[in-house]
mmCIF file of C-alpha atoms and ligand atoms in Angstrom:
data_model
loop_
_atom_site.group_PDB
_atom_site.id
_atom_site.type_symbol
_atom_site.label_atom_id
_atom_site.label_comp_id
_atom_site.label_asym_id
_atom_site.label_seq_id
_atom_site.Cartn_x
_atom_site.Cartn_y
_atom_site.Cartn_z
ATOM 1 C CA MET A 1 -9.269 30.375 -18.618
ATOM 2 C CA GLU A 2 -10.603 31.720 -15.792
ATOM 3 C CA ARG A 3 -13.052 34.624 -15.518
ATOM 4 C CA THR A 4 -11.215 37.770 -14.224
ATOM 5 C CA HIS A 5 -13.364 39.141 -11.402
ATOM 6 C CA ILE A 6 -13.103 43.071 -11.876
ATOM 7 C CA ALA A 7 -14.274 45.127 -8.869
ATOM 8 C CA PHE A 8 -15.175 48.862 -8.436
ATOM 9 C CA PHE A 9 -14.551 50.218 -4.879
ATOM 10 C CA GLY A 10 -14.633 53.623 -3.484
ATOM 11 C CA ARG A 11 -16.743 55.970 -1.491
ATOM 12 C CA ARG A 12 -20.492 56.581 -1.843
ATOM 13 C CA ASN A 13 -21.414 59.001 -4.763
ATOM 14 C CA ALA A 14 -18.018 58.632 -6.209
ATOM 15 C CA GLY A 15 -19.531 57.285 -9.231
ATOM 16 C CA LYS A 16 -18.791 53.586 -8.990
ATOM 17 C CA SER A 17 -22.111 52.618 -10.716
ATOM 18 C CA SER A 18 -22.020 55.008 -13.201
ATOM 19 C CA LEU A 19 -18.539 53.829 -14.138
ATOM 20 C CA VAL A 20 -19.518 50.626 -14.096
ATOM 21 C CA ASN A 21 -22.486 51.361 -16.439
ATOM 22 C CA ARG A 22 -20.164 52.845 -18.730
ATOM 23 C CA PHE A 23 -17.580 50.124 -18.714
ATOM 24 C CA THR A 24 -20.051 47.436 -19.244
ATOM 25 C CA SER A 25 -22.488 49.718 -21.679
ATOM 26 C CA GLN A 26 -25.319 48.267 -19.745
ATOM 27 C CA GLU A 27 -27.377 49.902 -17.140
ATOM 28 C CA LEU A 28 -26.469 47.528 -14.343
ATOM 29 C CA SER A 29 -26.534 49.584 -11.522
ATOM 30 C CA ILE A 30 -28.722 52.447 -10.289
ATOM 31 C CA VAL A 31 -26.961 55.766 -10.299
ATOM 32 C CA SER A 32 -28.165 58.353 -8.035
ATOM 33 C CA ASP A 33 -27.219 61.230 -6.361
ATOM 34 C CA VAL A 34 -28.588 59.769 -2.788
ATOM 35 C CA ALA A 35 -25.584 58.483 -1.151
ATOM 36 C CA GLY A 36 -25.660 54.941 -0.356
ATOM 37 C CA THR A 37 -27.972 53.824 -3.210
ATOM 38 C CA THR A 38 -26.100 50.587 -4.043
ATOM 39 C CA THR A 39 -26.698 48.392 -0.917
ATOM 40 C CA ASP A 40 -25.367 45.341 -2.043
ATOM 41 C CA PRO A 41 -22.328 44.042 -4.284
ATOM 42 C CA VAL A 42 -23.831 43.495 -7.792
ATOM 43 C CA ARG A 43 -22.037 41.097 -10.149
ATOM 44 C CA LYS A 44 -22.495 40.579 -13.809
ATOM 45 C CA THR A 45 -20.904 37.584 -15.708
ATOM 46 C CA MET A 46 -20.162 38.960 -19.052
ATOM 47 C CA GLU A 47 -17.827 38.698 -22.299
ATOM 48 C CA LEU A 48 -16.132 42.391 -22.534
ATOM 49 C CA LEU A 49 -13.962 43.453 -25.609
ATOM 50 C CA PRO A 50 -10.851 43.707 -25.244
ATOM 51 C CA LEU A 51 -10.926 41.779 -21.751
ATOM 52 C CA GLY A 52 -12.665 38.457 -22.323
ATOM 53 C CA PRO A 53 -14.585 36.757 -19.732
ATOM 54 C CA VAL A 54 -14.939 38.848 -16.643
ATOM 55 C CA VAL A 55 -17.353 38.970 -13.574
ATOM 56 C CA ILE A 56 -17.779 42.980 -13.285
ATOM 57 C CA ILE A 57 -18.702 43.714 -9.551
ATOM 58 C CA ASP A 58 -20.134 46.935 -8.310
ATOM 59 C CA THR A 59 -19.888 47.470 -4.577
ATOM 60 C CA PRO A 60 -21.689 49.925 -2.159
ATOM 61 C CA GLY A 61 -19.671 52.543 -0.826
ATOM 62 C CA ILE A 62 -17.003 51.965 2.007
ATOM 63 C CA ASP A 63 -17.811 55.082 4.093
ATOM 64 C CA ASP A 64 -21.390 54.401 4.672
ATOM 65 C CA GLU A 65 -22.849 55.117 8.163
ATOM 66 C CA GLY A 66 -25.018 53.647 10.956
ATOM 67 C CA GLN A 67 -25.726 49.910 11.741
ATOM 68 C CA LEU A 68 -26.730 49.127 8.248
ATOM 69 C CA GLY A 69 -24.060 50.962 6.619
ATOM 70 C CA SER A 70 -21.495 49.106 8.659
ATOM 71 C CA GLN A 71 -23.046 45.737 7.133
ATOM 72 C CA ARG A 72 -22.740 46.945 3.636
ATOM 73 C CA ILE A 73 -18.956 48.195 4.331
ATOM 74 C CA GLU A 74 -18.564 44.712 5.412
ATOM 75 C CA ARG A 75 -20.103 43.195 2.407
ATOM 76 C CA SER A 76 -17.924 45.278 0.181
ATOM 77 C CA LEU A 77 -14.956 44.410 1.899
ATOM 78 C CA ARG A 78 -15.791 40.822 1.374
ATOM 79 C CA VAL A 79 -15.621 41.504 -2.239
ATOM 80 C CA ILE A 80 -11.956 41.910 -2.222
ATOM 81 C CA ASP A 81 -11.438 38.088 -1.211
ATOM 82 C CA GLU A 82 -12.802 37.400 -5.004
ATOM 83 C CA THR A 83 -11.268 40.254 -6.450
ATOM 84 C CA ASP A 84 -8.643 40.053 -9.452
ATOM 85 C CA ILE A 85 -8.191 43.273 -10.309
ATOM 86 C CA ALA A 86 -9.632 46.378 -8.236
ATOM 87 C CA ILE A 87 -10.725 49.620 -9.836
ATOM 88 C CA LEU A 88 -10.660 52.343 -6.948
ATOM 89 C CA VAL A 89 -13.116 55.014 -8.025
ATOM 90 C CA VAL A 90 -12.280 58.435 -6.300
ATOM 91 C CA ASP A 91 -14.239 61.709 -6.612
ATOM 92 C CA ALA A 92 -11.480 63.707 -8.306
ATOM 93 C CA GLY A 93 -12.805 66.830 -6.518
ATOM 94 C CA ALA A 94 -12.608 65.147 -3.208
ATOM 95 C CA GLY A 95 -9.208 63.516 -3.787
ATOM 96 C CA LEU A 96 -7.637 60.333 -1.561
ATOM 97 C CA GLY A 97 -8.597 60.282 1.723
ATOM 98 C CA ASP A 98 -8.496 57.667 4.553
ATOM 99 C CA ASP A 99 -11.251 55.074 2.978
ATOM 100 C CA GLU A 100 -9.127 54.952 -0.310
ATOM 101 C CA ASN A 101 -5.750 54.510 1.463
ATOM 102 C CA SER A 102 -7.034 51.567 3.629
ATOM 103 C CA LEU A 103 -8.428 49.879 0.456
ATOM 104 C CA ILE A 104 -4.933 50.748 -1.222
ATOM 105 C CA ASP A 105 -3.483 48.863 1.791
ATOM 106 C CA ALA A 106 -5.667 46.022 1.392
ATOM 107 C CA PHE A 107 -5.202 45.517 -2.115
ATOM 108 C CA THR A 108 -1.265 45.777 -1.694
ATOM 109 C CA LYS A 109 -1.151 43.080 1.090
ATOM 110 C CA ARG A 110 -3.379 40.833 -1.036
ATOM 111 C CA LYS A 111 -1.330 41.656 -4.067
ATOM 112 C CA ILE A 112 -4.315 42.456 -6.062
ATOM 113 C CA PRO A 113 -3.328 44.792 -9.070
ATOM 114 C CA TYR A 114 -5.454 48.216 -8.681
ATOM 115 C CA LEU A 115 -5.915 51.249 -10.647
ATOM 116 C CA VAL A 116 -6.781 54.645 -9.085
ATOM 117 C CA VAL A 117 -9.432 56.096 -11.339
ATOM 118 C CA PHE A 118 -10.217 59.862 -10.818
ATOM 119 C CA ASN A 119 -13.875 60.279 -11.830
ATOM 120 C CA LYS A 120 -15.623 63.644 -12.489
ATOM 121 C CA SER A 121 -12.898 65.112 -14.779
ATOM 122 C CA ASP A 122 -15.715 67.021 -16.506
ATOM 123 C CA LEU A 123 -16.001 68.976 -13.271
ATOM 124 C CA ASP A 124 -13.448 71.931 -13.034
ATOM 125 C CA VAL A 125 -10.977 70.405 -10.459
ATOM 126 C CA ALA A 126 -7.303 69.400 -10.597
ATOM 127 C CA ILE A 127 -6.751 65.753 -10.710
ATOM 128 C CA PRO A 128 -4.020 64.662 -8.083
ATOM 129 C CA ASP A 129 -1.142 62.999 -9.546
ATOM 130 C CA VAL A 130 -0.860 59.383 -8.091
ATOM 131 C CA GLU A 131 0.770 56.613 -8.675
ATOM 132 C CA ASN A 132 -1.314 53.876 -10.709
ATOM 133 C CA SER A 133 -3.915 56.432 -11.803
ATOM 134 C CA MET A 134 -5.941 58.072 -14.238
ATOM 135 C CA SER A 135 -8.934 59.965 -14.698
ATOM 136 C CA VAL A 136 -12.573 59.844 -16.498
ATOM 137 C CA SER A 137 -15.743 61.211 -16.492
ATOM 138 C CA ALA A 138 -18.318 58.605 -16.264
ATOM 139 C CA LEU A 139 -20.970 61.188 -16.838
ATOM 140 C CA LYS A 140 -19.759 62.157 -20.376
ATOM 141 C CA GLY A 141 -18.218 58.758 -21.026
ATOM 142 C CA GLU A 142 -14.784 60.024 -21.231
ATOM 143 C CA GLY A 143 -11.561 57.941 -20.670
ATOM 144 C CA ILE A 144 -13.631 54.945 -20.661
ATOM 145 C CA GLU A 145 -11.734 52.968 -23.440
ATOM 146 C CA GLU A 146 -8.283 53.674 -21.916
ATOM 147 C CA LEU A 147 -9.561 52.480 -18.754
ATOM 148 C CA LYS A 148 -10.592 49.261 -20.340
ATOM 149 C CA GLU A 149 -7.134 49.305 -22.236
ATOM 150 C CA LYS A 150 -5.303 49.481 -18.933
ATOM 151 C CA VAL A 151 -7.329 46.697 -17.553
ATOM 152 C CA ALA A 152 -6.730 44.704 -20.392
ATOM 153 C CA VAL A 153 -2.903 45.223 -19.742
ATOM 154 C CA ILE A 154 -3.323 44.062 -16.423
ATOM 155 C CA ILE A 155 -5.273 40.892 -17.310
ATOM 156 C CA LYS A 156 -2.307 40.096 -20.017
ATOM 157 C CA ASN A 157 0.536 40.761 -17.421
ATOM 158 C CA ARG A 158 -1.155 38.863 -14.448
ATOM 159 C CA LYS A 159 0.972 35.902 -14.001
ATOM 160 C CA THR A 160 -0.321 32.509 -13.114
ATOM 161 C CA ARG A 161 1.235 31.174 -9.966
ATOM 162 C CA PRO A 162 3.495 28.069 -10.924
ATOM 163 C CA LEU A 163 2.330 24.699 -9.759
ATOM 164 C CA VAL A 164 5.703 23.347 -8.335
ATOM 165 C CA SER A 165 8.702 25.086 -10.034
ATOM 166 C CA ASP A 166 8.913 28.203 -7.706
ATOM 167 C CA LEU A 167 9.640 25.892 -5.082
ATOM 168 C CA VAL A 168 12.495 23.986 -6.385
ATOM 169 C CA GLU A 169 15.886 24.722 -8.036
ATOM 170 C CA GLU A 170 17.251 23.662 -11.401
ATOM 171 C CA GLY A 171 18.833 20.208 -10.446
ATOM 172 C CA ASP A 172 16.903 19.309 -7.607
ATOM 173 C CA LEU A 173 15.592 15.847 -7.163
ATOM 174 C CA VAL A 174 11.985 15.757 -6.363
ATOM 175 C CA VAL A 175 10.278 12.377 -5.410
ATOM 176 C CA LEU A 176 6.625 11.832 -6.372
ATOM 177 C CA VAL A 177 4.753 9.067 -4.652
ATOM 178 C CA VAL A 178 1.944 7.632 -6.811
ATOM 179 C CA PRO A 179 0.222 4.656 -5.135
ATOM 180 C CA ILE A 180 -1.119 1.956 -7.725
ATOM 181 C CA ASP A 181 -3.923 0.725 -5.951
ATOM 182 C CA LYS A 182 -7.351 0.165 -7.469
ATOM 183 C CA SER A 183 -8.478 3.747 -7.051
ATOM 184 C CA ALA A 184 -5.668 4.620 -9.814
ATOM 185 C CA PRO A 185 -7.012 4.667 -13.119
ATOM 186 C CA LYS A 186 -6.026 2.234 -15.542
ATOM 187 C CA ASP A 187 -2.532 3.030 -17.774
ATOM 188 C CA ARG A 188 -2.384 6.642 -16.943
ATOM 189 C CA LEU A 189 -1.408 9.104 -14.336
ATOM 190 C CA ILE A 190 -4.061 11.579 -13.164
ATOM 191 C CA LEU A 191 -3.696 15.238 -14.032
ATOM 192 C CA PRO A 192 -2.117 16.881 -11.314
ATOM 193 C CA GLN A 193 0.556 14.312 -11.391
ATOM 194 C CA GLN A 194 1.075 15.138 -15.277
ATOM 195 C CA MET A 195 1.201 18.594 -14.334
ATOM 196 C CA VAL A 196 3.332 18.452 -11.374
ATOM 197 C CA ILE A 197 5.919 16.460 -13.848
ATOM 198 C CA ARG A 198 5.559 18.607 -16.440
ATOM 199 C CA ASP A 199 6.194 21.600 -14.592
ATOM 200 C CA LEU A 200 9.171 19.933 -12.740
ATOM 201 C CA LEU A 201 10.811 19.190 -16.133
ATOM 202 C CA GLY A 202 10.469 22.617 -17.420
ATOM 203 C CA LYS A 203 12.328 24.110 -14.479
ATOM 204 C CA GLY A 204 15.050 21.426 -15.089
ATOM 205 C CA ALA A 205 14.374 19.811 -11.736
ATOM 206 C CA ILE A 206 14.470 15.931 -11.530
ATOM 207 C CA PRO A 207 11.160 14.109 -10.722
ATOM 208 C CA VAL A 208 11.361 10.524 -9.385
ATOM 209 C CA VAL A 209 8.129 8.804 -9.514
ATOM 210 C CA VAL A 210 7.672 6.013 -7.134
ATOM 211 C CA LYS A 211 5.007 3.984 -5.694
ATOM 212 C CA ASP A 212 4.281 4.228 -1.807
ATOM 213 C CA THR A 213 5.688 0.726 -1.702
ATOM 214 C CA GLU A 214 9.104 1.563 -3.116
ATOM 215 C CA LEU A 215 9.378 4.851 -1.404
ATOM 216 C CA ALA A 216 12.035 3.686 1.400
ATOM 217 C CA ILE A 217 14.182 1.890 -1.233
ATOM 218 C CA ALA A 218 13.778 5.043 -3.588
ATOM 219 C CA LEU A 219 15.161 7.662 -0.729
ATOM 220 C CA GLU A 220 18.095 5.344 -0.164
ATOM 221 C CA LYS A 221 18.960 5.130 -3.256
ATOM 222 C CA VAL A 222 18.690 8.691 -4.726
ATOM 223 C CA GLY A 223 20.898 10.806 -2.476
ATOM 224 C CA LYS A 224 19.643 14.464 -1.483
ATOM 225 C CA VAL A 225 15.733 15.108 -2.145
ATOM 226 C CA ARG A 226 14.463 18.427 -2.143
ATOM 227 C CA MET A 227 11.050 17.507 -1.541
ATOM 228 C CA VAL A 228 8.669 14.438 -1.540
ATOM 229 C CA ILE A 229 5.148 14.876 -3.432
ATOM 230 C CA THR A 230 2.386 12.144 -2.722
ATOM 231 C CA ASP A 231 -0.893 11.529 -3.147
ATOM 232 C CA SER A 232 -2.707 12.661 -0.185
ATOM 233 C CA GLN A 233 -4.321 9.579 0.551
ATOM 234 C CA ALA A 234 -0.971 7.943 1.227
ATOM 235 C CA PHE A 235 -0.119 10.777 3.685
ATOM 236 C CA GLY A 236 -0.417 8.525 6.813
ATOM 237 C CA LYS A 237 2.191 5.842 5.473
ATOM 238 C CA VAL A 238 4.354 8.327 3.630
ATOM 239 C CA SER A 239 4.870 10.817 6.392
ATOM 240 C CA LYS A 240 6.520 7.942 8.501
ATOM 241 C CA ILE A 241 8.809 7.235 5.852
ATOM 242 C CA VAL A 242 9.834 10.357 4.761
ATOM 243 C CA PRO A 243 12.582 12.237 7.368
ATOM 244 C CA ALA A 244 11.289 15.012 9.156
ATOM 245 C CA GLU A 245 14.067 17.346 7.318
ATOM 246 C CA ILE A 246 12.764 16.533 4.021
ATOM 247 C CA PRO A 247 9.598 19.172 2.948
ATOM 248 C CA LEU A 248 6.566 16.878 2.252
ATOM 249 C CA THR A 249 3.386 17.772 0.278
ATOM 250 C CA SER A 250 0.640 16.603 -1.947
ATOM 251 C CA PHE A 251 -0.489 17.032 -5.134
ATOM 252 C CA SER A 252 -3.711 18.394 -4.139
ATOM 253 C CA ILE A 253 -2.190 20.566 -1.677
ATOM 254 C CA LEU A 254 0.133 22.043 -4.743
ATOM 255 C CA MET A 255 -3.014 22.150 -6.878
ATOM 256 C CA ALA A 256 -4.850 24.348 -4.256
ATOM 257 C CA ARG A 257 -1.905 26.661 -3.994
ATOM 258 C CA PHE A 258 -1.904 26.649 -7.833
ATOM 259 C CA LYS A 259 -5.524 27.623 -7.910
ATOM 260 C CA GLY A 260 -5.138 30.235 -5.071
ATOM 261 C CA ILE A 261 -7.554 28.210 -2.784
ATOM 262 C CA LEU A 262 -4.928 27.039 -0.377
ATOM 263 C CA ASP A 263 -5.292 29.578 2.297
ATOM 264 C CA GLN A 264 -9.230 29.155 2.180
ATOM 265 C CA SER A 265 -8.718 25.298 2.374
ATOM 266 C CA ILE A 266 -6.577 25.273 5.262
ATOM 267 C CA GLU A 267 -8.783 27.309 7.198
ATOM 268 C CA GLY A 268 -11.767 25.113 6.054
ATOM 269 C CA ALA A 269 -9.693 21.964 7.394
ATOM 270 C CA ASN A 270 -9.053 23.528 10.925
ATOM 271 C CA MET A 271 -12.850 23.851 10.929
ATOM 272 C CA LEU A 272 -12.858 20.061 11.935
ATOM 273 C CA ASP A 273 -11.907 20.943 15.301
ATOM 274 C CA LYS A 274 -14.630 23.259 15.927
ATOM 275 C CA LEU A 275 -17.579 21.556 14.457
ATOM 276 C CA GLU A 276 -20.585 20.774 16.926
ATOM 277 C CA ASN A 277 -22.011 17.117 17.039
ATOM 278 C CA GLY A 278 -24.803 17.126 14.159
ATOM 279 C CA ALA A 279 -23.135 20.007 12.061
ATOM 280 C CA LYS A 280 -23.718 19.814 8.171
ATOM 281 C CA ILE A 281 -20.920 18.699 6.138
ATOM 282 C CA LEU A 282 -21.458 18.543 2.248
ATOM 283 C CA ILE A 283 -18.758 16.394 0.334
ATOM 284 C CA SER A 284 -18.665 17.180 -3.191
ATOM 285 C CA GLU A 285 -17.049 15.339 -5.898
ATOM 286 C CA GLY A 286 -16.193 16.791 -9.598
ATOM 287 C CA CYS A 287 -16.378 13.373 -11.407
ATOM 288 C CA THR A 288 -19.290 10.997 -11.755
ATOM 289 C CA HIS A 289 -17.615 7.809 -13.244
ATOM 290 C CA HIS A 290 -14.943 7.235 -11.428
ATOM 291 C CA ARG A 291 -16.105 4.829 -8.834
ATOM 292 C CA GLN A 292 -13.218 4.336 -6.357
ATOM 293 C CA CYS A 293 -13.096 8.306 -6.090
ATOM 294 C CA GLU A 294 -16.791 7.998 -4.559
ATOM 295 C CA ASP A 295 -15.754 5.263 -2.537
ATOM 296 C CA ILE A 296 -13.189 7.776 -0.920
ATOM 297 C CA GLY A 297 -15.978 10.752 -0.738
ATOM 298 C CA THR A 298 -18.800 8.754 0.402
ATOM 299 C CA VAL A 299 -17.348 6.157 2.840
ATOM 300 C CA LYS A 300 -13.807 6.655 3.608
ATOM 301 C CA LEU A 301 -14.064 10.402 4.344
ATOM 302 C CA PRO A 302 -16.879 10.274 6.611
ATOM 303 C CA ASN A 303 -15.267 7.360 8.547
ATOM 304 C CA TRP A 304 -11.942 9.355 8.991
ATOM 305 C CA ILE A 305 -13.942 12.520 10.191
ATOM 306 C CA ARG A 306 -16.028 10.404 12.558
ATOM 307 C CA GLU A 307 -13.044 8.855 13.931
ATOM 308 C CA TYR A 308 -10.704 12.213 14.053
ATOM 309 C CA THR A 309 -13.492 14.260 15.614
ATOM 310 C CA GLY A 310 -15.080 11.667 17.958
ATOM 311 C CA LYS A 311 -18.480 12.997 16.779
ATOM 312 C CA ASP A 312 -21.309 12.510 14.298
ATOM 313 C CA PHE A 313 -22.453 14.633 11.351
ATOM 314 C CA GLU A 314 -24.970 14.897 8.977
ATOM 315 C CA PHE A 315 -23.111 14.312 5.595
ATOM 316 C CA SER A 316 -24.578 15.380 2.211
ATOM 317 C CA PHE A 317 -23.222 14.278 -0.913
ATOM 318 C CA THR A 318 -23.132 15.516 -4.610
ATOM 319 C CA SER A 319 -20.902 14.946 -7.803
ATOM 320 C CA GLY A 320 -20.194 16.154 -11.086
ATOM 321 C CA LEU A 321 -21.425 19.480 -12.301
ATOM 322 C CA GLU A 322 -23.832 19.438 -9.523
ATOM 323 C CA PHE A 323 -22.994 21.730 -6.652
ATOM 324 C CA PRO A 324 -25.720 23.614 -4.531
ATOM 325 C CA LYS A 325 -26.536 27.060 -5.531
ATOM 326 C CA ASP A 326 -27.442 27.674 -1.659
ATOM 327 C CA LEU A 327 -24.829 26.327 0.599
ATOM 328 C CA SER A 328 -26.013 28.397 3.586
ATOM 329 C CA SER A 329 -27.197 25.341 5.581
ATOM 330 C CA PHE A 330 -23.682 23.701 5.669
ATOM 331 C CA ASP A 331 -21.063 24.430 8.286
ATOM 332 C CA LEU A 332 -18.222 22.728 6.093
ATOM 333 C CA ILE A 333 -17.680 21.730 2.408
ATOM 334 C CA ILE A 334 -15.094 19.249 1.463
ATOM 335 C CA HIS A 335 -14.468 18.938 -2.332
ATOM 336 C CA CYS A 336 -12.346 16.545 -4.158
ATOM 337 C CA GLY A 337 -9.145 17.678 -5.822
ATOM 338 C CA ALA A 338 -11.534 18.557 -8.529
ATOM 339 C CA CYS A 339 -8.911 17.116 -11.507
ATOM 340 C CA MET A 340 -11.867 16.702 -13.908
ATOM 341 C CA LEU A 341 -13.464 20.019 -13.329
ATOM 342 C CA GLY A 342 -12.447 23.346 -15.161
ATOM 343 C CA GLU A 343 -10.482 25.649 -13.406
ATOM 344 C CA THR A 344 -13.574 28.241 -13.567
ATOM 345 C CA GLU A 345 -15.773 25.926 -12.122
ATOM 346 C CA VAL A 346 -13.635 24.946 -9.254
ATOM 347 C CA ALA A 347 -12.842 28.753 -8.295
ATOM 348 C CA SER A 348 -16.672 29.411 -8.819
ATOM 349 C CA ARG A 349 -17.327 27.053 -6.157
ATOM 350 C CA TYR A 350 -14.727 28.157 -3.515
ATOM 351 C CA ARG A 351 -16.138 32.002 -4.099
ATOM 352 C CA LYS A 352 -19.460 30.808 -3.677
ATOM 353 C CA ALA A 353 -18.376 29.282 -0.405
ATOM 354 C CA ILE A 354 -16.666 32.445 0.522
ATOM 355 C CA GLU A 355 -19.670 34.658 -0.422
ATOM 356 C CA GLN A 356 -21.894 32.868 1.746
ATOM 357 C CA GLY A 357 -19.490 32.327 4.567
ATOM 358 C CA VAL A 358 -19.146 28.673 4.337
ATOM 359 C CA PRO A 359 -15.696 27.067 5.259
ATOM 360 C CA MET A 360 -14.454 25.007 2.524
ATOM 361 C CA THR A 361 -11.426 22.535 1.923
ATOM 362 C CA ASN A 362 -10.394 19.645 -0.009
ATOM 363 C CA TYR A 363 -9.860 15.833 0.509
ATOM 364 C CA GLY A 364 -6.119 16.194 0.614
ATOM 365 C CA ILE A 365 -6.116 19.152 2.837
ATOM 366 C CA ALA A 366 -8.498 17.802 5.465
ATOM 367 C CA ILE A 367 -6.627 14.381 5.509
ATOM 368 C CA GLY A 368 -3.286 16.051 6.112
ATOM 369 C CA LYS A 369 -5.439 17.833 9.024
ATOM 370 C CA MET A 370 -6.586 14.519 10.194
ATOM 371 C CA LYS A 371 -3.142 12.638 9.994
ATOM 372 C CA GLY A 372 -2.239 15.598 12.182
ATOM 373 C CA ILE A 373 0.766 16.423 9.601
ATOM 374 C CA LEU A 374 -1.167 19.772 8.155
ATOM 375 C CA ALA A 375 1.457 22.230 9.530
ATOM 376 C CA ARG A 376 4.179 19.862 7.735
ATOM 377 C CA VAL A 377 2.617 19.383 4.494
ATOM 378 C CA ILE A 378 1.885 23.069 3.687
ATOM 379 C CA ASP A 379 5.707 24.068 4.819
ATOM 380 C CA PHE A 380 7.221 24.307 1.449
HETATM 381 N N1 GDP B 401 -20.458 65.509 -12.830
HETATM 382 C C1 GDP B 401 -20.049 64.149 -12.541
HETATM 383 N N2 GDP B 401 -21.090 63.619 -12.148
HETATM 384 C C2 GDP B 401 -21.027 62.513 -11.627
HETATM 385 C C3 GDP B 401 -19.902 61.459 -12.511
HETATM 386 N N3 GDP B 401 -20.200 60.359 -12.429
HETATM 387 C C4 GDP B 401 -21.284 60.146 -11.562
HETATM 388 N N4 GDP B 401 -21.812 61.162 -11.237
HETATM 389 C C5 GDP B 401 -23.001 61.463 -10.441
HETATM 390 O O1 GDP B 401 -22.443 61.272 -9.129
HETATM 391 C C6 GDP B 401 -23.698 60.863 -8.410
HETATM 392 C C7 GDP B 401 -23.154 59.629 -7.757
HETATM 393 O O2 GDP B 401 -23.108 58.397 -8.685
HETATM 394 P P1 GDP B 401 -23.162 56.936 -8.666
HETATM 395 O O3 GDP B 401 -22.562 56.295 -10.165
HETATM 396 O O4 GDP B 401 -24.324 56.457 -8.287
HETATM 397 O O5 GDP B 401 -22.000 56.734 -7.554
HETATM 398 P P2 GDP B 401 -21.601 55.622 -6.244
HETATM 399 O O6 GDP B 401 -22.439 55.934 -5.175
HETATM 400 O O7 GDP B 401 -20.091 55.437 -6.213
HETATM 401 O O8 GDP B 401 -22.169 54.356 -7.084
HETATM 402 C C8 GDP B 401 -24.984 60.764 -9.201
HETATM 403 O O9 GDP B 401 -25.266 61.787 -9.351
HETATM 404 C C9 GDP B 401 -24.153 60.880 -10.800
HETATM 405 O O10 GDP B 401 -24.862 61.532 -11.697
HETATM 406 C C10 GDP B 401 -19.060 62.184 -13.513
HETATM 407 O O11 GDP B 401 -18.291 61.774 -14.183
HETATM 408 N N5 GDP B 401 -18.886 63.675 -13.621
HETATM 409 MG MG1 MG B 402 -23.393 52.969 -6.604
#
């Protein structure tokens, strides 16, 4: 299960750091009445009852001033990208202002569940009656358990996004293209293929699985097709066979959407058009043993990229659990579909890239881009 990222936002001196320390029962952040004490987001990975595995993030205030201040605000706002649940800490005495409302807008826009927490309830002030809100005193430690309970409920209700079943109706016929070449594992289907089939069956849709070599015949025989899902390596060939009116996508694109990294990956793939000669590209693979994968990552992909861009780049490669902590020297990261890596690991790699401002994409989406069909294969 993925670690829930819980981030505390709000104005300076609202008591974010005090509340984080109460929430985690740790002295994670420095508390002070000097506005702007927390200068960088502070992250802490922990197990917290009754919430399970979480990352708690304390942010600097979003109302900071001056040049340095605006950098801090920027950094705080960037934390929204990695936030699963937002806690908006408000000084009950000050109430909700423009800063809070613009944060609430940002959460709503990104569908991030949030709680408005009026802090300093120990002071003699009226607590505003606002939706999604509660009051606490970080100073006295009051309301903290209730806050945790509320967060626990949000975590429990967080719907994981379906892989494909929300894109089809019961009874829809979906053709899956699984090339059986030497890069296909012997005697089995890979995990994303199994997951797509399972999800379609659960929906009552009708998956029809074919090799690329039988795709044309299959399309003739089966009648109305809702969608074709292919291995992205076969994008070039398959996109020519599938009529334009039938939606086409790939297993890796559905997986990226499922993992919540599709937008980031599309942005990353579009970087291919902007890289300068000599730019540094990291190609990263989740598994160490699958020799043909390596061949794609270390040989085919660099060649396609050179061909597509007409430029030369400096490629680096990693595989398995090795993944650089410091990504800042790279201009682009291209990751495999990561079917062998845990969701948490994958999510954290993509988050790391966001945190360090490095564009990141995956093989399938990069291939779609280079085949000139990216717009088509993300149009479900
Ligand atoms: N009275 C009262 N003061 C608080 C409470 N929580 C925090 N403070 C005070 O508010 C100031 C700012 O707290 P801090 O946690 O550093 O706020 P941050 O800037 O939002 O991280 C400090 O002086 C805290 O002692 C509270 O619940 N009640
Ligand atoms: Mg602070």
